[in-house]
Short mmCIF file of C-alpha atoms and ligand atoms in Angstrom, two decimals:
data_model
loop_
_atom_site.label_atom_id
_atom_site.label_comp_id
_atom_site.label_asym_id
_atom_site.label_seq_id
_atom_site.Cartn_x
_atom_site.Cartn_y
_atom_site.Cartn_z
CA MET A 27 2.47 21.17 19.49
CA ALA A 28 3.82 20.22 16.02
CA SER A 29 3.08 22.92 13.64
CA LEU A 30 -0.03 22.47 11.41
CA LYS A 31 0.48 21.73 7.58
CA ARG A 32 -1.71 21.60 4.52
CA ILE A 33 -1.12 18.05 3.59
CA LEU A 34 -1.98 16.30 0.17
CA VAL A 35 -2.67 12.72 -0.01
CA THR A 36 -2.94 11.18 -3.52
CA GLY A 37 -4.60 7.78 -3.57
CA GLY A 38 -6.11 9.31 -0.04
CA ALA A 39 -9.50 7.28 -0.42
CA GLY A 40 -7.78 4.04 -0.76
CA PHE A 41 -7.02 1.47 1.91
CA LEU A 42 -4.10 3.05 3.33
CA GLY A 43 -4.66 6.40 2.32
CA ALA A 44 -7.77 6.90 4.09
CA HIS A 45 -6.22 5.74 7.39
CA LEU A 46 -3.52 8.07 6.88
CA CYS A 47 -5.94 11.04 5.96
CA ARG A 48 -7.97 10.19 9.21
CA ARG A 49 -4.71 10.19 11.33
CA LEU A 50 -3.71 13.58 9.72
CA VAL A 51 -7.01 15.26 10.34
CA GLU A 52 -6.87 13.95 14.03
CA GLN A 53 -3.44 15.80 14.38
CA GLY A 54 -4.97 18.96 13.21
CA HIS A 55 -3.57 19.24 9.87
CA ASP A 56 -5.51 20.37 6.52
CA VAL A 57 -5.61 17.56 4.53
CA ILE A 58 -6.60 17.31 0.75
CA CYS A 59 -7.39 13.83 -0.36
CA LEU A 60 -7.04 13.51 -4.12
CA ASP A 61 -8.57 10.24 -5.85
CA ASN A 62 -10.17 9.05 -8.90
CA PHE A 63 -11.80 6.20 -7.02
CA PHE A 64 -10.49 3.45 -9.39
CA THR A 65 -9.94 0.91 -6.76
CA SER A 66 -11.84 2.71 -3.95
CA GLN A 67 -15.26 4.33 -2.90
CA LYS A 68 -16.57 7.30 -0.96
CA SER A 69 -17.49 5.39 2.12
CA ASN A 70 -13.89 4.81 3.09
CA ILE A 71 -13.52 8.49 3.74
CA ALA A 72 -17.39 9.22 4.40
CA PRO A 73 -16.79 10.04 7.98
CA LEU A 74 -14.26 12.77 7.05
CA LEU A 75 -16.27 14.63 4.49
CA SER A 76 -18.12 17.01 7.17
CA HIS A 77 -14.87 17.73 8.82
CA PRO A 78 -13.59 21.33 8.41
CA ASN A 79 -10.01 20.20 7.96
CA PHE A 80 -10.77 17.80 5.12
CA GLU A 81 -11.34 18.38 1.44
CA LEU A 82 -11.69 15.72 -1.30
CA ILE A 83 -10.83 16.28 -4.94
CA ARG A 84 -11.74 13.58 -7.49
CA HIS A 85 -9.02 13.86 -10.12
CA ASP A 86 -6.53 11.72 -11.99
CA ILE A 87 -3.06 12.18 -10.87
CA THR A 88 -1.79 11.52 -14.44
CA LEU A 89 -3.27 14.84 -15.29
CA PRO A 90 -1.70 18.31 -14.13
CA ILE A 91 -3.25 19.80 -11.09
CA PHE A 92 -1.97 23.16 -9.27
CA LEU A 93 -2.33 23.12 -5.35
CA GLU A 94 -0.57 24.97 -2.48
CA VAL A 95 0.55 22.56 0.08
CA ASP A 96 3.52 21.83 2.61
CA GLU A 97 3.65 17.89 2.32
CA ILE A 98 2.68 15.35 -0.13
CA TYR A 99 2.07 11.42 0.27
CA ASN A 100 2.01 10.02 -3.24
CA LEU A 101 -0.15 6.80 -2.65
CA ALA A 102 -2.23 7.13 -5.66
CA CYS A 103 -1.62 3.68 -7.51
CA PRO A 104 -3.68 0.48 -7.62
CA ALA A 105 -1.83 -1.90 -5.39
CA ALA A 106 -3.45 -5.44 -5.83
CA PRO A 107 -2.15 -7.64 -8.68
CA GLY A 108 -5.73 -8.03 -10.36
CA HIS A 109 -6.12 -4.21 -10.06
CA TYR A 110 -2.86 -3.17 -11.65
CA GLN A 111 -2.99 -5.74 -14.26
CA PHE A 112 -6.43 -4.77 -15.53
CA ASN A 113 -4.96 -1.82 -17.32
CA PRO A 114 -1.22 -2.20 -17.18
CA ILE A 115 -0.43 0.85 -19.38
CA LYS A 116 -2.38 3.07 -17.29
CA THR A 117 -0.62 1.48 -14.11
CA MET A 118 2.75 2.60 -15.39
CA LYS A 119 1.37 5.93 -16.34
CA THR A 120 -0.09 6.39 -12.83
CA SER A 121 3.32 5.60 -11.21
CA VAL A 122 5.41 7.73 -13.80
CA LEU A 123 3.48 10.49 -14.80
CA GLY A 124 1.93 10.69 -11.42
CA SER A 125 5.30 11.07 -9.77
CA ILE A 126 6.12 13.79 -12.09
CA ILE A 127 3.00 15.86 -11.41
CA VAL A 128 3.92 15.65 -7.42
CA LEU A 129 7.38 16.21 -7.79
CA GLY A 130 6.77 19.29 -9.80
CA MET A 131 4.28 20.45 -7.44
CA ALA A 132 6.76 19.97 -4.59
CA LYS A 133 9.57 21.65 -6.41
CA ARG A 134 6.97 24.82 -7.09
CA CYS A 135 5.69 24.68 -3.44
CA ARG A 136 8.81 23.79 -1.72
CA ALA A 137 6.81 20.79 -0.24
CA LYS A 138 8.21 17.35 1.19
CA VAL A 139 7.04 14.61 -0.97
CA LEU A 140 6.75 10.95 0.20
CA GLN A 141 6.55 8.04 -2.49
CA ALA A 142 4.61 4.95 -1.68
CA SER A 143 7.12 2.48 -3.22
CA THR A 144 6.81 -1.35 -2.68
CA SER A 145 8.52 -4.60 -1.90
CA GLU A 146 7.84 -5.33 -5.65
CA VAL A 147 10.98 -3.36 -6.57
CA TYR A 148 12.71 -6.51 -5.31
CA GLY A 149 10.96 -8.66 -7.47
CA ASP A 150 11.38 -12.33 -7.07
CA PRO A 151 14.25 -12.02 -4.35
CA GLU A 152 17.26 -14.00 -4.23
CA ILE A 153 18.22 -13.10 -0.79
CA GLN A 154 16.36 -13.21 2.35
CA PRO A 155 15.37 -10.87 3.95
CA GLN A 156 15.72 -7.95 1.66
CA PRO A 157 17.58 -5.02 2.85
CA GLU A 158 17.18 -1.64 1.05
CA THR A 159 20.74 -2.01 -0.41
CA TYR A 160 19.47 -5.20 -2.55
CA ARG A 161 18.73 -4.10 -6.07
CA GLY A 162 16.08 -6.88 -6.77
CA ALA A 163 15.29 -9.42 -9.56
CA VAL A 164 12.33 -8.04 -11.47
CA ASN A 165 11.40 -9.30 -14.95
CA PRO A 166 10.82 -6.25 -16.69
CA ILE A 167 8.63 -7.78 -19.43
CA GLY A 168 6.37 -10.00 -17.23
CA PRO A 169 2.76 -9.29 -16.25
CA ARG A 170 3.82 -7.75 -12.90
CA ALA A 171 6.32 -5.50 -14.74
CA CYS A 172 3.70 -2.36 -14.92
CA TYR A 173 3.64 -2.22 -11.34
CA ASP A 174 7.36 -3.18 -10.20
CA GLU A 175 9.22 -1.26 -13.14
CA GLY A 176 6.46 1.65 -12.58
CA LYS A 177 7.40 1.81 -9.10
CA ARG A 178 11.15 1.71 -9.81
CA ALA A 179 10.90 4.48 -12.38
CA ALA A 180 9.16 6.43 -9.78
CA GLU A 181 11.91 5.96 -7.15
CA THR A 182 14.28 7.03 -9.88
CA LEU A 183 12.45 10.05 -10.40
CA PHE A 184 12.31 11.04 -6.81
CA MET A 185 15.94 10.51 -6.62
CA ASP A 186 16.69 12.78 -9.54
CA TYR A 187 14.47 15.46 -8.44
CA HIS A 188 16.16 15.15 -5.09
CA ARG A 189 19.70 15.33 -6.52
CA ARG A 190 18.97 17.91 -9.35
CA ASN A 191 16.28 20.19 -7.92
CA GLY A 192 16.80 19.78 -4.15
CA VAL A 193 13.36 18.62 -3.70
CA ASN A 194 12.69 17.25 -0.13
CA VAL A 195 11.90 13.40 -0.61
CA ARG A 196 11.16 10.36 1.04
CA ILE A 197 10.87 6.89 -0.37
CA ALA A 198 9.09 4.13 1.78
CA ARG A 199 9.28 0.66 0.41
CA ILE A 200 6.06 -0.97 1.77
CA PHE A 201 5.42 -4.74 2.27
CA ASN A 202 2.34 -6.55 2.22
CA THR A 203 -0.23 -4.42 4.35
CA TYR A 204 -3.58 -5.77 5.52
CA GLY A 205 -6.57 -4.54 7.85
CA PRO A 206 -9.91 -3.23 8.02
CA GLN A 207 -11.09 -1.21 4.98
CA MET A 208 -9.43 -3.54 2.50
CA HIS A 209 -11.40 -3.72 -0.60
CA PRO A 210 -13.13 -6.97 -0.06
CA TYR A 211 -12.74 -7.62 -3.78
CA ASP A 212 -9.20 -6.40 -4.48
CA GLY A 213 -8.15 -10.31 -4.75
CA ARG A 214 -5.39 -9.79 -2.18
CA VAL A 215 -4.67 -12.95 -0.34
CA ILE A 216 -6.05 -11.89 2.90
CA SER A 217 -9.15 -10.27 1.73
CA ASN A 218 -10.01 -13.36 -0.18
CA PHE A 219 -9.27 -15.87 2.32
CA ILE A 220 -11.51 -13.66 4.90
CA ARG A 221 -14.28 -13.08 2.55
CA GLN A 222 -14.08 -17.04 1.32
CA ALA A 223 -14.13 -18.21 4.97
CA LEU A 224 -16.95 -15.95 6.07
CA GLN A 225 -18.69 -17.02 2.88
CA GLY A 226 -18.46 -20.68 3.30
CA GLU A 227 -16.30 -21.00 0.26
CA ASP A 228 -13.20 -22.77 -0.60
CA LEU A 229 -10.15 -20.69 0.07
CA THR A 230 -8.04 -20.56 -3.18
CA VAL A 231 -4.53 -21.24 -2.54
CA PHE A 232 -2.54 -20.39 -5.38
CA GLY A 233 0.35 -22.77 -6.19
CA ASP A 234 1.32 -25.32 -3.36
CA GLY A 235 1.00 -22.40 -0.82
CA SER A 236 4.67 -22.83 0.18
CA GLN A 237 5.53 -19.18 -1.16
CA THR A 238 5.91 -16.84 1.75
CA ARG A 239 4.67 -13.34 2.64
CA SER A 240 5.27 -10.96 5.93
CA PHE A 241 2.14 -9.22 6.59
CA CYS A 242 2.04 -5.59 8.27
CA TYR A 243 -1.17 -4.23 10.13
CA ARG A 244 -2.47 -1.03 8.52
CA ASP A 245 -2.11 1.04 11.41
CA ASP A 246 1.63 -0.06 12.14
CA LEU A 247 2.41 0.82 8.32
CA VAL A 248 0.62 4.10 8.60
CA GLU A 249 2.41 5.21 11.56
CA GLY A 250 5.78 4.33 9.87
CA LEU A 251 4.79 6.67 6.89
CA ILE A 252 4.09 9.50 9.26
CA ARG A 253 7.36 9.15 10.97
CA LEU A 254 9.13 8.72 7.78
CA MET A 255 7.84 12.05 6.60
CA ALA A 256 8.74 13.76 9.89
CA ALA A 257 12.19 12.37 10.21
CA PRO A 258 15.39 14.63 9.55
CA ASP A 259 15.84 15.52 5.91
CA ASP A 260 18.97 13.41 5.38
CA LEU A 261 16.65 10.35 5.73
CA VAL A 262 15.56 10.24 1.85
CA GLY A 263 15.34 6.40 1.90
CA PRO A 264 14.25 4.05 0.71
CA VAL A 265 13.32 2.68 3.90
CA ASN A 266 11.62 -0.70 4.35
CA LEU A 267 8.27 -0.78 6.27
CA GLY A 268 6.62 -3.90 7.01
CA ASN A 269 6.41 -6.66 9.43
CA PRO A 270 9.44 -9.01 9.54
CA ASP A 271 7.32 -12.06 10.61
CA GLU A 272 7.28 -14.40 7.62
CA PHE A 273 4.18 -16.96 6.84
CA THR A 274 3.77 -19.22 4.16
CA ILE A 275 0.25 -18.78 2.26
CA GLY A 276 -0.60 -22.42 3.14
CA GLN A 277 -0.27 -21.45 6.97
CA LEU A 278 -2.06 -18.02 6.35
CA ALA A 279 -4.93 -20.08 4.97
CA GLU A 280 -5.03 -22.36 8.04
CA LEU A 281 -4.89 -19.47 10.32
CA VAL A 282 -7.81 -17.95 8.79
CA LEU A 283 -9.82 -20.86 9.02
CA GLU A 284 -9.15 -21.29 12.72
CA LEU A 285 -9.84 -17.33 13.49
CA THR A 286 -12.97 -17.66 11.65
CA GLY A 287 -14.15 -20.75 12.89
CA SER A 288 -15.25 -21.48 9.19
CA ALA A 289 -15.79 -25.03 8.12
CA SER A 290 -14.47 -23.89 4.52
CA ARG A 291 -11.57 -25.81 3.08
CA THR A 292 -8.66 -24.80 0.89
CA VAL A 293 -8.32 -25.49 -2.81
CA SER A 294 -5.36 -25.30 -5.08
CA ARG A 295 -5.34 -22.76 -8.29
CA PRO A 296 -2.38 -22.38 -10.38
CA LEU A 297 0.31 -20.01 -9.22
CA PRO A 298 0.32 -16.59 -11.22
CA GLU A 299 3.45 -16.06 -13.51
CA ASP A 300 6.24 -14.36 -11.74
CA ASP A 301 4.61 -14.74 -8.24
CA PRO A 302 7.55 -14.18 -5.93
CA MET A 303 8.61 -17.23 -3.76
CA ARG A 304 9.67 -15.36 -0.53
CA ARG A 305 9.42 -12.09 0.97
CA ARG A 306 10.63 -10.80 4.10
CA PRO A 307 11.78 -7.06 4.94
CA ASP A 308 15.07 -6.27 6.77
CA ILE A 309 13.73 -3.43 8.99
CA THR A 310 17.20 -2.31 10.79
CA LEU A 311 16.85 1.05 8.83
CA ALA A 312 13.38 2.04 9.91
CA LYS A 313 14.22 0.65 13.72
CA THR A 314 17.39 2.64 13.95
CA ARG A 315 16.32 5.84 12.18
CA LEU A 316 12.50 6.00 13.00
CA ASP A 317 12.66 3.96 16.28
CA TRP A 318 9.75 2.08 14.22
CA VAL A 319 8.68 -1.61 14.72
CA PRO A 320 5.66 -3.20 14.04
CA LYS A 321 3.37 -3.76 17.02
CA VAL A 322 0.51 -5.88 15.70
CA ALA A 323 1.22 -9.37 15.22
CA LEU A 324 -0.52 -11.07 12.38
CA ARG A 325 -3.20 -13.13 14.68
CA GLU A 326 -4.54 -9.92 16.34
CA GLY A 327 -4.55 -8.19 13.25
CA LEU A 328 -6.36 -10.94 11.53
CA LEU A 329 -8.96 -10.80 14.40
CA ARG A 330 -9.43 -7.05 13.89
CA THR A 331 -9.78 -7.51 10.09
CA ILE A 332 -12.15 -10.58 10.33
CA GLU A 333 -14.37 -8.59 12.68
CA TRP A 334 -14.46 -5.54 10.32
CA PHE A 335 -15.23 -7.87 7.40
CA ARG A 336 -18.16 -9.50 9.36
CA THR A 337 -19.91 -5.92 9.55
CA LEU A 338 -19.79 -5.46 5.86
CA ASP A 339 -22.53 -5.43 3.38
CA LEU A 340 -20.69 -6.86 0.14
CA ALA A 341 -23.52 -5.87 -1.88
CA GLN A 342 -22.28 -2.24 -1.38
CA TYR A 343 -18.78 -2.94 -2.97
CA ARG A 344 -18.23 -3.49 -6.68
CA PRO A 345 -15.21 -5.24 -8.02
CA PRO A 346 -12.96 -2.75 -9.44
CA THR A 347 -11.88 -5.22 -11.76
CA PRO A 348 -12.83 -9.07 -12.46
CA LEU A 349 -11.70 -11.29 -9.77
CA TYR A 350 -9.15 -13.71 -10.15
P1 NAD B 412 -5.53 1.00 -2.89
O1 NAD B 412 -5.93 0.31 -4.30
O2 NAD B 412 -6.61 0.69 -1.94
O3 NAD B 412 -5.41 2.53 -2.93
C1 NAD B 412 -4.82 3.44 -3.96
C2 NAD B 412 -5.78 4.31 -4.39
O4 NAD B 412 -5.45 5.25 -5.47
C3 NAD B 412 -7.25 4.29 -4.74
O5 NAD B 412 -8.07 5.00 -3.78
C4 NAD B 412 -7.20 4.51 -6.20
O6 NAD B 412 -8.63 4.71 -6.59
C5 NAD B 412 -6.33 5.54 -6.20
N1 NAD B 412 -5.94 5.66 -7.54
C6 NAD B 412 -5.24 4.71 -8.23
N2 NAD B 412 -4.95 5.27 -9.55
C7 NAD B 412 -5.15 6.62 -9.48
C8 NAD B 412 -5.01 7.87 -10.50
N3 NAD B 412 -4.60 7.58 -11.70
N4 NAD B 412 -5.51 8.89 -9.88
C9 NAD B 412 -5.81 9.22 -8.73
N5 NAD B 412 -5.91 8.38 -7.78
C10 NAD B 412 -5.70 6.98 -8.39
O7 NAD B 412 -4.17 0.30 -2.35
P2 NAD B 412 -3.54 0.88 -1.04
O8 NAD B 412 -3.19 -0.55 -0.45
O9 NAD B 412 -4.02 1.65 -0.24
O10 NAD B 412 -2.00 1.23 -1.48
C11 NAD B 412 -1.74 2.58 -1.33
C12 NAD B 412 -0.40 2.83 -2.02
O11 NAD B 412 0.59 2.15 -1.08
C13 NAD B 412 -0.10 2.53 -3.50
O12 NAD B 412 0.78 3.20 -4.01
C14 NAD B 412 0.65 1.04 -3.42
O13 NAD B 412 1.44 0.87 -4.54
C15 NAD B 412 1.33 1.34 -2.18
N6 NAD B 412 1.67 -0.34 -1.27
C16 NAD B 412 0.61 -0.78 -0.93
C17 NAD B 412 1.12 -2.09 -0.28
C18 NAD B 412 -0.24 -2.84 0.45
O14 NAD B 412 0.22 -4.06 0.83
N7 NAD B 412 -1.25 -2.26 0.69
C19 NAD B 412 2.14 -2.67 -0.42
C20 NAD B 412 3.19 -1.83 -1.24
C21 NAD B 412 2.75 -0.65 -1.43
N1 UDP B 413 -2.76 -15.71 -3.21
C1 UDP B 413 -3.27 -17.08 -3.15
N2 UDP B 413 -4.83 -16.67 -3.18
C2 UDP B 413 -5.59 -15.73 -3.29
C3 UDP B 413 -4.67 -14.49 -3.74
C4 UDP B 413 -3.33 -14.49 -3.62
O1 UDP B 413 -3.03 -18.02 -2.66
O2 UDP B 413 -6.78 -15.76 -3.50
C5 UDP B 413 -1.19 -15.74 -3.03
C6 UDP B 413 -0.60 -15.05 -4.32
O3 UDP B 413 -0.30 -16.00 -5.43
C7 UDP B 413 0.74 -14.53 -3.52
C8 UDP B 413 0.20 -14.26 -2.19
O4 UDP B 413 -0.85 -14.88 -1.76
O5 UDP B 413 1.68 -15.75 -3.36
C9 UDP B 413 -0.02 -12.67 -1.91
O6 UDP B 413 -0.72 -12.38 -2.88
P1 UDP B 413 -1.42 -11.02 -2.90
O7 UDP B 413 -2.06 -10.75 -4.15
O8 UDP B 413 -2.15 -10.52 -1.77
O9 UDP B 413 0.11 -10.08 -3.05
P2 UDP B 413 1.60 -9.79 -3.67
O10 UDP B 413 2.26 -10.06 -2.56
O11 UDP B 413 1.62 -11.08 -4.42
O12 UDP B 413 1.53 -8.69 -4.53
#
């Protein structure tokens, strides 16, 4: 049996963090979930609260905290464009100061620390698909920069703590991920389309819908994070984690309408500034080093997500920031 560890998950109440906490508690680890609940709510982790191996700390990761742990997954950061653009300076602080705090903790405790980075470090990419060696095309002064550049600076900090201080780090570059427990008002495309379809509202397609994304199901992604944390120490990363099946946003809208059986229609809205036109991961590295490939196809994952959205009482959810 794998040795049991004390594991900190920052952003552990969020969409990905809550599922990661569940998986780690199931494996028998002692899990500390740290979150300030900016974009999440306690209901995501409610079933874990009574578990003896689970502990919740309400805390902002930009402020110092002392904990003794063996591993840290650093997920604290708003991830949806509407959320991270709401208070861009805070977003940058969360990535940069948050990384400094978890890296300092990892250095002091000799803990292993994994950073949830993003495909956004590639910006609006000029090559397709994007391998980890691609350096990206990010606008440093645009509305998405607080997130993109914050995550790039975090990667820099992780690599410098690794090279200078010997901290055992991992960097995962996560591509668009969806699934049950997404915040229904996070403004991301899948949650928007499903919510709109189920409520009989028009599906808001930004631009002409020809831009692409490659959508990974939550469970596949979290499995990739756990494998990366367990990988041999030379696999610092960055490692792309995502589903390479690429769809246009127009195709996604049609699929959601088909799978929900909704009579809604699509309506065009302006394309947000700097919206990347294409995005698809090259996952050769994750395949060869982690023996990881996503198993859940978009159609199947959407069906599971739609089923979860149908059970929701939307009145229980407060939009963290104004909707698009
Ligand atoms: P999410 O918004 O659901 O979760 C983020 C969590 O971090 C929330 O619970 C939020 O309250 C918390 N948080 C935010 N700022 C904080 C702070 N200062 N201190 C403490 N907690 C704070 O988003 P998610 O989709 O679960 O994303 C998790 C991580 O994965 C993020 O770092 C994100 O950048 C990264 N990521 C996600 C995706 C995706 O498609 N879901 C893609 C790329 C990268
Ligand atoms: N999008 C859309 N309608 C929406 C929300 C988003 O057409 O209601 C588009 C958005 O312009 C982008 C893609 O869907 O091209 C993915 O957006 P999301 O916010 O989910 O994630 P991103 O990859 O842009 O961070």
